[in-house]
mmCIF file of C-alpha atoms in Angstrom:
data_model
loop_
_atom_site.group_PDB
_atom_site.id
_atom_site.type_symbol
_atom_site.label_atom_id
_atom_site.label_comp_id
_atom_site.label_asym_id
_atom_site.label_seq_id
_atom_site.Cartn_x
_atom_site.Cartn_y
_atom_site.Cartn_z
ATOM 1 C CA UNK F 1 22.664 -20.095 6.895
ATOM 2 C CA UNK F 2 20.551 -22.144 4.356
ATOM 3 C CA UNK F 3 20.364 -20.624 0.842
ATOM 4 C CA UNK F 4 16.566 -20.812 0.107
ATOM 5 C CA UNK F 5 17.232 -20.863 -3.529
ATOM 6 C CA UNK F 6 18.906 -24.232 -3.321
ATOM 7 C CA UNK F 7 15.974 -25.893 -1.513
ATOM 8 C CA UNK F 8 14.189 -28.327 -3.797
ATOM 9 C CA UNK F 9 10.506 -27.732 -4.414
ATOM 10 C CA UNK F 10 8.161 -30.150 -2.673
ATOM 11 C CA UNK F 11 5.923 -32.041 -4.930
ATOM 12 C CA UNK F 12 4.018 -35.341 -5.311
ATOM 13 C CA UNK F 13 7.191 -37.138 -6.571
ATOM 14 C CA UNK F 14 9.407 -36.220 -3.581
ATOM 15 C CA UNK F 15 6.965 -35.831 -0.815
ATOM 16 C CA UNK F 16 6.941 -38.430 1.945
ATOM 17 C CA UNK F 17 4.250 -41.163 1.926
ATOM 18 C CA UNK F 18 4.178 -41.022 5.705
ATOM 19 C CA UNK F 19 1.243 -39.386 7.461
ATOM 20 C CA UNK F 20 1.708 -37.354 10.588
ATOM 21 C CA UNK F 21 -1.932 -36.243 11.099
ATOM 22 C CA UNK F 22 -4.558 -38.926 10.583
ATOM 23 C CA UNK F 23 -7.431 -40.540 12.140
ATOM 24 C CA UNK F 24 -8.814 -37.228 13.386
ATOM 25 C CA UNK F 25 -12.478 -36.627 14.199
ATOM 26 C CA UNK F 26 -12.859 -33.464 12.187
ATOM 27 C CA UNK F 27 -16.047 -32.818 10.114
ATOM 28 C CA UNK F 28 -16.016 -34.214 6.596
ATOM 29 C CA UNK F 29 -14.304 -31.699 4.239
ATOM 30 C CA UNK F 30 -12.597 -29.856 6.973
ATOM 31 C CA UNK F 31 -10.139 -27.369 5.340
ATOM 32 C CA UNK F 32 -8.237 -26.880 8.653
ATOM 33 C CA UNK F 33 -7.325 -30.629 8.735
ATOM 34 C CA UNK F 34 -6.033 -30.471 5.187
ATOM 35 C CA UNK F 35 -3.902 -27.526 6.197
ATOM 36 C CA UNK F 36 -2.466 -29.439 9.054
ATOM 37 C CA UNK F 37 -1.890 -32.511 7.172
ATOM 38 C CA UNK F 38 -0.057 -31.001 4.244
ATOM 39 C CA UNK F 39 2.134 -28.900 6.451
ATOM 40 C CA UNK F 40 3.320 -31.856 8.633
ATOM 41 C CA UNK F 41 4.143 -33.837 5.438
ATOM 42 C CA UNK F 42 6.553 -31.072 4.696
ATOM 43 C CA UNK F 43 7.825 -30.517 8.236
ATOM 44 C CA UNK F 44 8.282 -34.262 8.997
ATOM 45 C CA UNK F 45 8.598 -36.399 12.088
ATOM 46 C CA UNK F 46 11.053 -34.094 13.760
ATOM 47 C CA UNK F 47 8.368 -31.658 14.613
ATOM 48 C CA UNK F 48 7.134 -30.309 17.906
ATOM 49 C CA UNK F 49 3.487 -29.144 17.633
ATOM 50 C CA UNK F 50 1.544 -26.771 19.823
ATOM 51 C CA UNK F 51 -2.199 -26.178 19.454
ATOM 52 C CA UNK F 52 -4.432 -23.827 21.492
ATOM 53 C CA UNK F 53 -8.207 -24.618 21.994
ATOM 54 C CA UNK F 54 -9.918 -24.868 18.689
ATOM 55 C CA UNK F 55 -10.991 -27.347 16.065
ATOM 56 C CA UNK F 56 -7.577 -29.199 15.583
ATOM 57 C CA UNK F 57 -7.020 -29.690 19.261
ATOM 58 C CA UNK F 58 -10.554 -30.821 19.727
ATOM 59 C CA UNK F 59 -10.523 -33.352 16.912
ATOM 60 C CA UNK F 60 -6.857 -34.405 17.159
ATOM 61 C CA UNK F 61 -6.529 -35.409 20.784
ATOM 62 C CA UNK F 62 -9.443 -37.847 21.414
ATOM 63 C CA UNK F 63 -8.000 -40.777 23.550
ATOM 64 C CA UNK F 64 -7.078 -43.338 22.596
ATOM 65 C CA UNK F 65 -7.027 -42.183 19.033
ATOM 66 C CA UNK F 66 -4.340 -39.503 18.983
ATOM 67 C CA UNK F 67 -4.324 -38.108 15.423
ATOM 68 C CA UNK F 68 -0.743 -36.502 15.632
ATOM 69 C CA UNK F 69 2.073 -38.894 14.897
ATOM 70 C CA UNK F 70 4.437 -36.257 15.984
ATOM 71 C CA UNK F 71 5.087 -34.713 19.505
ATOM 72 C CA UNK F 72 2.110 -32.492 20.057
ATOM 73 C CA UNK F 73 0.555 -30.585 22.979
ATOM 74 C CA UNK F 74 -2.640 -28.524 23.650
ATOM 75 C CA UNK F 75 -1.813 -25.099 25.064
ATOM 76 C CA UNK F 76 -3.792 -22.470 26.767
ATOM 77 C CA UNK F 77 -6.030 -20.516 24.360
ATOM 78 C CA UNK F 78 -4.112 -17.217 24.452
ATOM 79 C CA UNK F 79 -0.685 -18.929 24.969
ATOM 80 C CA UNK F 80 0.137 -21.136 22.103
ATOM 81 C CA UNK F 81 2.912 -18.937 20.631
ATOM 82 C CA UNK F 82 4.510 -18.501 24.080
ATOM 83 C CA UNK F 83 4.529 -22.198 24.789
ATOM 84 C CA UNK F 84 5.811 -22.825 21.431
ATOM 85 C CA UNK F 85 8.570 -20.379 22.196
ATOM 86 C CA UNK F 86 9.437 -22.467 25.339
ATOM 87 C CA UNK F 87 9.497 -25.614 23.335
ATOM 88 C CA UNK F 88 11.833 -24.186 20.818
ATOM 89 C CA UNK F 89 14.201 -22.843 23.444
ATOM 90 C CA UNK F 90 14.215 -26.160 25.225
ATOM 91 C CA UNK F 91 14.970 -28.059 22.057
ATOM 92 C CA UNK F 92 17.857 -25.632 21.449
ATOM 93 C CA UNK F 93 19.217 -26.140 24.985
ATOM 94 C CA UNK F 94 19.165 -29.873 24.383
ATOM 95 C CA UNK F 95 21.195 -29.419 21.167
ATOM 96 C CA UNK F 96 18.278 -30.613 19.012
ATOM 97 C CA UNK F 97 19.248 -28.746 15.827
ATOM 98 C CA UNK F 98 17.064 -30.898 13.482
ATOM 99 C CA UNK F 99 13.577 -30.217 14.933
ATOM 100 C CA UNK F 100 11.094 -27.593 14.034
ATOM 101 C CA UNK F 101 8.425 -26.217 16.337
ATOM 102 C CA UNK F 102 5.087 -25.257 14.752
ATOM 103 C CA UNK F 103 1.882 -23.798 15.994
ATOM 104 C CA UNK F 104 -1.515 -24.574 14.314
ATOM 105 C CA UNK F 105 -4.155 -22.149 15.515
ATOM 106 C CA UNK F 106 -7.514 -20.799 14.131
ATOM 107 C CA UNK F 107 -8.302 -17.356 13.305
ATOM 108 C CA UNK F 108 -9.837 -16.576 16.630
ATOM 109 C CA UNK F 109 -6.776 -18.081 18.559
ATOM 110 C CA UNK F 110 -4.482 -16.008 16.320
ATOM 111 C CA UNK F 111 -5.945 -12.648 15.471
ATOM 112 C CA UNK F 112 -7.764 -12.128 18.649
ATOM 113 C CA UNK F 113 -7.218 -14.240 21.797
ATOM 114 C CA UNK F 114 -3.661 -15.287 20.975
ATOM 115 C CA UNK F 115 -2.283 -12.220 19.433
ATOM 116 C CA UNK F 116 -0.289 -10.802 22.382
ATOM 117 C CA UNK F 117 1.772 -13.972 22.689
ATOM 118 C CA UNK F 118 2.261 -14.210 18.892
ATOM 119 C CA UNK F 119 3.538 -10.698 18.860
ATOM 120 C CA UNK F 120 6.038 -11.448 21.653
ATOM 121 C CA UNK F 121 7.201 -14.647 19.892
ATOM 122 C CA UNK F 122 7.969 -12.556 16.758
ATOM 123 C CA UNK F 123 9.587 -9.880 18.756
ATOM 124 C CA UNK F 124 12.025 -12.364 20.350
ATOM 125 C CA UNK F 125 12.573 -14.036 17.008
ATOM 126 C CA UNK F 126 11.955 -17.568 18.544
ATOM 127 C CA UNK F 127 12.425 -20.434 16.013
ATOM 128 C CA UNK F 128 8.814 -21.141 15.565
ATOM 129 C CA UNK F 129 6.608 -21.533 12.550
ATOM 130 C CA UNK F 130 3.134 -20.150 13.371
ATOM 131 C CA UNK F 131 0.445 -21.370 10.967
ATOM 132 C CA UNK F 132 -3.046 -19.690 11.282
ATOM 133 C CA UNK F 133 -5.762 -21.884 9.574
ATOM 134 C CA UNK F 134 -8.395 -19.219 8.868
ATOM 135 C CA UNK F 135 -11.922 -20.506 8.574
ATOM 136 C CA UNK F 136 -13.292 -17.085 9.353
ATOM 137 C CA UNK F 137 -15.045 -17.652 12.672
ATOM 138 C CA UNK F 138 -14.694 -19.410 16.082
ATOM 139 C CA UNK F 139 -16.030 -22.704 14.601
ATOM 140 C CA UNK F 140 -15.072 -25.060 17.528
ATOM 141 C CA UNK F 141 -17.470 -23.117 19.941
ATOM 142 C CA UNK F 142 -20.461 -22.667 17.637
ATOM 143 C CA UNK F 143 -19.555 -20.278 14.745
ATOM 144 C CA UNK F 144 -19.091 -17.001 16.491
ATOM 145 C CA UNK F 145 -17.490 -13.922 14.776
ATOM 146 C CA UNK F 146 -13.676 -13.416 14.977
ATOM 147 C CA UNK F 147 -11.490 -10.641 13.914
ATOM 148 C CA UNK F 148 -11.015 -12.370 10.566
ATOM 149 C CA UNK F 149 -14.747 -12.930 9.868
ATOM 150 C CA UNK F 150 -15.544 -10.999 6.558
ATOM 151 C CA UNK F 151 -18.175 -8.463 6.008
ATOM 152 C CA UNK F 152 -21.719 -9.947 5.586
ATOM 153 C CA UNK F 153 -21.101 -13.260 7.302
ATOM 154 C CA UNK F 154 -23.989 -14.770 9.229
ATOM 155 C CA UNK F 155 -22.729 -16.077 12.508
ATOM 156 C CA UNK F 156 -24.350 -16.807 15.950
ATOM 157 C CA UNK F 157 -23.036 -13.504 17.266
ATOM 158 C CA UNK F 158 -23.633 -11.483 14.028
ATOM 159 C CA UNK F 159 -27.138 -12.635 12.874
ATOM 160 C CA UNK F 160 -28.494 -11.600 9.587
ATOM 161 C CA UNK F 161 -31.958 -10.099 9.350
ATOM 162 C CA UNK F 162 -34.063 -7.255 7.762
ATOM 163 C CA UNK F 163 -31.950 -4.648 9.266
ATOM 164 C CA UNK F 164 -28.502 -6.327 9.566
ATOM 165 C CA UNK F 165 -26.189 -7.789 6.854
ATOM 166 C CA UNK F 166 -24.555 -10.083 9.240
ATOM 167 C CA UNK F 167 -21.014 -8.993 10.208
ATOM 168 C CA UNK F 168 -20.520 -5.397 9.719
ATOM 169 C CA UNK F 169 -16.862 -5.281 9.821
ATOM 170 C CA UNK F 170 -14.097 -6.452 7.388
ATOM 171 C CA UNK F 171 -11.248 -8.840 8.028
ATOM 172 C CA UNK F 172 -8.231 -7.544 9.962
ATOM 173 C CA UNK F 173 -5.178 -7.134 7.783
ATOM 174 C CA UNK F 174 -3.402 -9.852 9.693
ATOM 175 C CA UNK F 175 -0.646 -10.429 7.155
ATOM 176 C CA UNK F 176 0.399 -6.830 7.056
ATOM 177 C CA UNK F 177 0.102 -6.609 10.928
ATOM 178 C CA UNK F 178 2.497 -9.544 11.190
ATOM 179 C CA UNK F 179 4.803 -8.044 8.524
ATOM 180 C CA UNK F 180 4.954 -4.776 10.451
ATOM 181 C CA UNK F 181 6.963 -6.674 13.091
ATOM 182 C CA UNK F 182 9.675 -6.867 10.529
ATOM 183 C CA UNK F 183 9.522 -10.672 10.695
ATOM 184 C CA UNK F 184 11.932 -12.687 8.636
ATOM 185 C CA UNK F 185 9.255 -14.399 6.582
ATOM 186 C CA UNK F 186 5.470 -14.324 6.423
ATOM 187 C CA UNK F 187 3.048 -15.543 3.795
ATOM 188 C CA UNK F 188 -0.556 -16.032 2.861
ATOM 189 C CA UNK F 189 -1.913 -19.306 1.379
ATOM 190 C CA UNK F 190 -5.016 -21.171 0.565
ATOM 191 C CA UNK F 191 -5.777 -24.888 0.558
ATOM 192 C CA UNK F 192 -7.275 -24.239 -2.827
ATOM 193 C CA UNK F 193 -3.618 -23.647 -4.124
ATOM 194 C CA UNK F 194 -1.897 -26.546 -2.319
ATOM 195 C CA UNK F 195 1.373 -26.366 -4.331
ATOM 196 C CA UNK F 196 1.910 -22.720 -3.333
ATOM 197 C CA UNK F 197 1.131 -23.565 0.422
ATOM 198 C CA UNK F 198 3.495 -26.517 0.371
ATOM 199 C CA UNK F 199 6.331 -24.294 -1.072
ATOM 200 C CA UNK F 200 5.766 -21.626 1.654
ATOM 201 C CA UNK F 201 5.767 -24.202 4.471
ATOM 202 C CA UNK F 202 9.007 -25.691 3.004
ATOM 203 C CA UNK F 203 10.608 -22.193 2.854
ATOM 204 C CA UNK F 204 9.598 -21.475 6.436
ATOM 205 C CA UNK F 205 10.964 -24.800 7.581
ATOM 206 C CA UNK F 206 14.518 -23.874 6.480
ATOM 207 C CA UNK F 207 14.426 -20.410 8.139
ATOM 208 C CA UNK F 208 15.799 -20.062 11.538
ATOM 209 C CA UNK F 209 13.620 -17.582 13.608
ATOM 210 C CA UNK F 210 10.086 -16.637 13.748
ATOM 211 C CA UNK F 211 7.943 -17.295 10.549
ATOM 212 C CA UNK F 212 4.237 -17.042 9.881
ATOM 213 C CA UNK F 213 1.800 -18.446 7.347
ATOM 214 C CA UNK F 214 -1.868 -17.418 7.065
ATOM 215 C CA UNK F 215 -3.673 -20.206 5.236
ATOM 216 C CA UNK F 216 -7.281 -19.930 4.033
ATOM 217 C CA UNK F 217 -9.030 -23.138 5.160
ATOM 218 C CA UNK F 218 -12.674 -23.714 4.400
ATOM 219 C CA UNK F 219 -15.269 -25.016 6.956
ATOM 220 C CA UNK F 220 -18.320 -26.693 5.382
ATOM 221 C CA UNK F 221 -20.195 -26.819 8.618
ATOM 222 C CA UNK F 222 -19.777 -23.096 9.345
ATOM 223 C CA UNK F 223 -19.966 -21.930 5.787
ATOM 224 C CA UNK F 224 -22.930 -24.019 4.669
ATOM 225 C CA UNK F 225 -21.298 -25.720 1.610
ATOM 226 C CA UNK F 226 -21.238 -29.311 0.251
ATOM 227 C CA UNK F 227 -18.215 -31.150 1.788
ATOM 228 C CA UNK F 228 -16.927 -32.071 -1.569
ATOM 229 C CA UNK F 229 -16.437 -28.521 -2.594
ATOM 230 C CA UNK F 230 -14.093 -27.576 0.363
ATOM 231 C CA UNK F 231 -10.840 -27.229 -1.732
ATOM 232 C CA UNK F 232 -12.749 -25.770 -4.674
ATOM 233 C CA UNK F 233 -14.318 -22.997 -2.662
ATOM 234 C CA UNK F 234 -10.930 -22.073 -1.140
ATOM 235 C CA UNK F 235 -9.619 -21.693 -4.655
ATOM 236 C CA UNK F 236 -12.634 -19.599 -5.654
ATOM 237 C CA UNK F 237 -11.818 -17.182 -2.794
ATOM 238 C CA UNK F 238 -8.455 -16.466 -4.352
ATOM 239 C CA UNK F 239 -9.734 -16.370 -7.859
ATOM 240 C CA UNK F 240 -12.311 -13.751 -7.068
ATOM 241 C CA UNK F 241 -9.820 -11.625 -5.136
ATOM 242 C CA UNK F 242 -11.106 -11.889 -1.672
ATOM 243 C CA UNK F 243 -8.066 -13.773 -0.613
ATOM 244 C CA UNK F 244 -4.631 -12.998 -2.013
ATOM 245 C CA UNK F 245 -1.398 -14.980 -2.178
ATOM 246 C CA UNK F 246 1.609 -13.082 -1.068
ATOM 247 C CA UNK F 247 4.913 -13.236 0.832
ATOM 248 C CA UNK F 248 6.943 -10.784 3.051
ATOM 249 C CA UNK F 249 10.655 -11.454 3.043
ATOM 250 C CA UNK F 250 13.747 -9.361 3.552
ATOM 251 C CA UNK F 251 11.522 -6.373 4.325
ATOM 252 C CA UNK F 252 9.706 -6.533 0.894
ATOM 253 C CA UNK F 253 6.042 -7.586 -0.052
ATOM 254 C CA UNK F 254 5.573 -9.825 -3.170
ATOM 255 C CA UNK F 255 2.306 -10.760 -4.665
ATOM 256 C CA UNK F 256 2.475 -14.459 -5.820
ATOM 257 C CA UNK F 257 -0.704 -14.205 -7.956
ATOM 258 C CA UNK F 258 -1.903 -11.076 -9.625
ATOM 259 C CA UNK F 259 -5.106 -11.953 -11.644
ATOM 260 C CA UNK F 260 -5.760 -9.882 -14.771
ATOM 261 C CA UNK F 261 -9.425 -10.354 -14.108
ATOM 262 C CA UNK F 262 -11.259 -11.429 -10.995
ATOM 263 C CA UNK F 263 -13.983 -14.240 -11.008
ATOM 264 C CA UNK F 264 -17.444 -12.896 -9.968
ATOM 265 C CA UNK F 265 -17.579 -12.289 -6.277
ATOM 266 C CA UNK F 266 -21.326 -12.943 -6.157
ATOM 267 C CA UNK F 267 -20.876 -16.504 -7.542
ATOM 268 C CA UNK F 268 -18.367 -17.242 -4.695
ATOM 269 C CA UNK F 269 -20.599 -15.748 -1.913
ATOM 270 C CA UNK F 270 -23.846 -17.263 -3.120
ATOM 271 C CA UNK F 271 -22.422 -20.777 -2.999
ATOM 272 C CA UNK F 272 -22.329 -20.419 0.758
ATOM 273 C CA UNK F 273 -25.232 -20.666 3.176
ATOM 274 C CA UNK F 274 -23.457 -17.962 5.432
ATOM 275 C CA UNK F 275 -23.847 -15.447 2.632
ATOM 276 C CA UNK F 276 -27.200 -16.398 1.198
ATOM 277 C CA UNK F 277 -29.084 -13.455 2.762
ATOM 278 C CA UNK F 278 -26.717 -10.820 1.219
ATOM 279 C CA UNK F 279 -28.322 -8.219 -1.131
ATOM 280 C CA UNK F 280 -26.705 -6.861 -4.328
ATOM 281 C CA UNK F 281 -25.952 -3.680 -2.200
ATOM 282 C CA UNK F 282 -24.252 -5.769 0.388
ATOM 283 C CA UNK F 283 -22.154 -7.552 -2.220
ATOM 284 C CA UNK F 284 -21.114 -4.065 -3.675
ATOM 285 C CA UNK F 285 -19.701 -3.306 -0.257
ATOM 286 C CA UNK F 286 -17.461 -6.441 -0.452
ATOM 287 C CA UNK F 287 -16.410 -5.710 -4.069
ATOM 288 C CA UNK F 288 -15.630 -2.107 -3.278
ATOM 289 C CA UNK F 289 -13.487 -3.064 -0.267
ATOM 290 C CA UNK F 290 -11.677 -5.651 -2.372
ATOM 291 C CA UNK F 291 -10.930 -3.241 -5.225
ATOM 292 C CA UNK F 292 -9.432 -0.720 -2.774
ATOM 293 C CA UNK F 293 -7.237 -3.313 -1.188
ATOM 294 C CA UNK F 294 -5.887 -4.661 -4.490
ATOM 295 C CA UNK F 295 -5.267 -1.115 -5.846
ATOM 296 C CA UNK F 296 -3.068 -0.454 -2.846
ATOM 297 C CA UNK F 297 -1.290 -3.768 -3.024
ATOM 298 C CA UNK F 298 -0.615 -3.375 -6.721
ATOM 299 C CA UNK F 299 0.783 0.057 -6.261
ATOM 300 C CA UNK F 300 2.993 -0.728 -3.300
ATOM 301 C CA UNK F 301 3.947 -4.466 -3.762
ATOM 302 C CA UNK F 302 4.614 -4.885 -7.436
#
């Protein structure tokens, strides 16, 4: 078994110059494409990739300009994890010990439609790294609410108006739901903190069995932000405490970043068109929910 402490950190000096996801047709500033590109540069060419219906399958498989320079396949919407399980088992049967199977799925295809297959994959401890790129809505089909859409978001299925704040529910605690399976390794990340994300992908790469990374990936089109602020806004989300960086390993939670003081939530929200309608009262609901979550995490995870 690989000693994870002996694995060298991935950085600009030792990262490969090869690209395994390029030439795609994603919107300018797409955070999901950044998450996929960075992960594949860590995982390398000996990677089998499975993607359900979603932005990355839509923009990465446009004939004749295949964006994936590794073996990749589009799966059924609910079945990405189960198909990846089959790929991993097939690779094992062929004696291919040097390959890694990875899933790239959006928040809807993970927390909602694909969750049953994901749960089964973890239960069987199949050798698959599942990466959820979370842009907080079903973006590929027109910006509909998912189970990871935060409170107050204006989407096509949760409109905002005089009597509605947009989405009236909060994000599912997906990371903790996954950890409750007693998975070998799970982590949260953000494209706004790329080094942290690269390190977590690298760790998961060297773990045999089921692993999971939930990476926050901005969507300028669905969020109503300038394309050049895509990485910046993903960093802001962490700095204001609405997104947290953590790991679950050996049955223990660990916070990777514990800010002494949060950046203003209002500043983060008001930069985005999807939150422009929110009142100060709505924003206080978001802050109260954040504070309760951090109080619990600090009490139990530190």
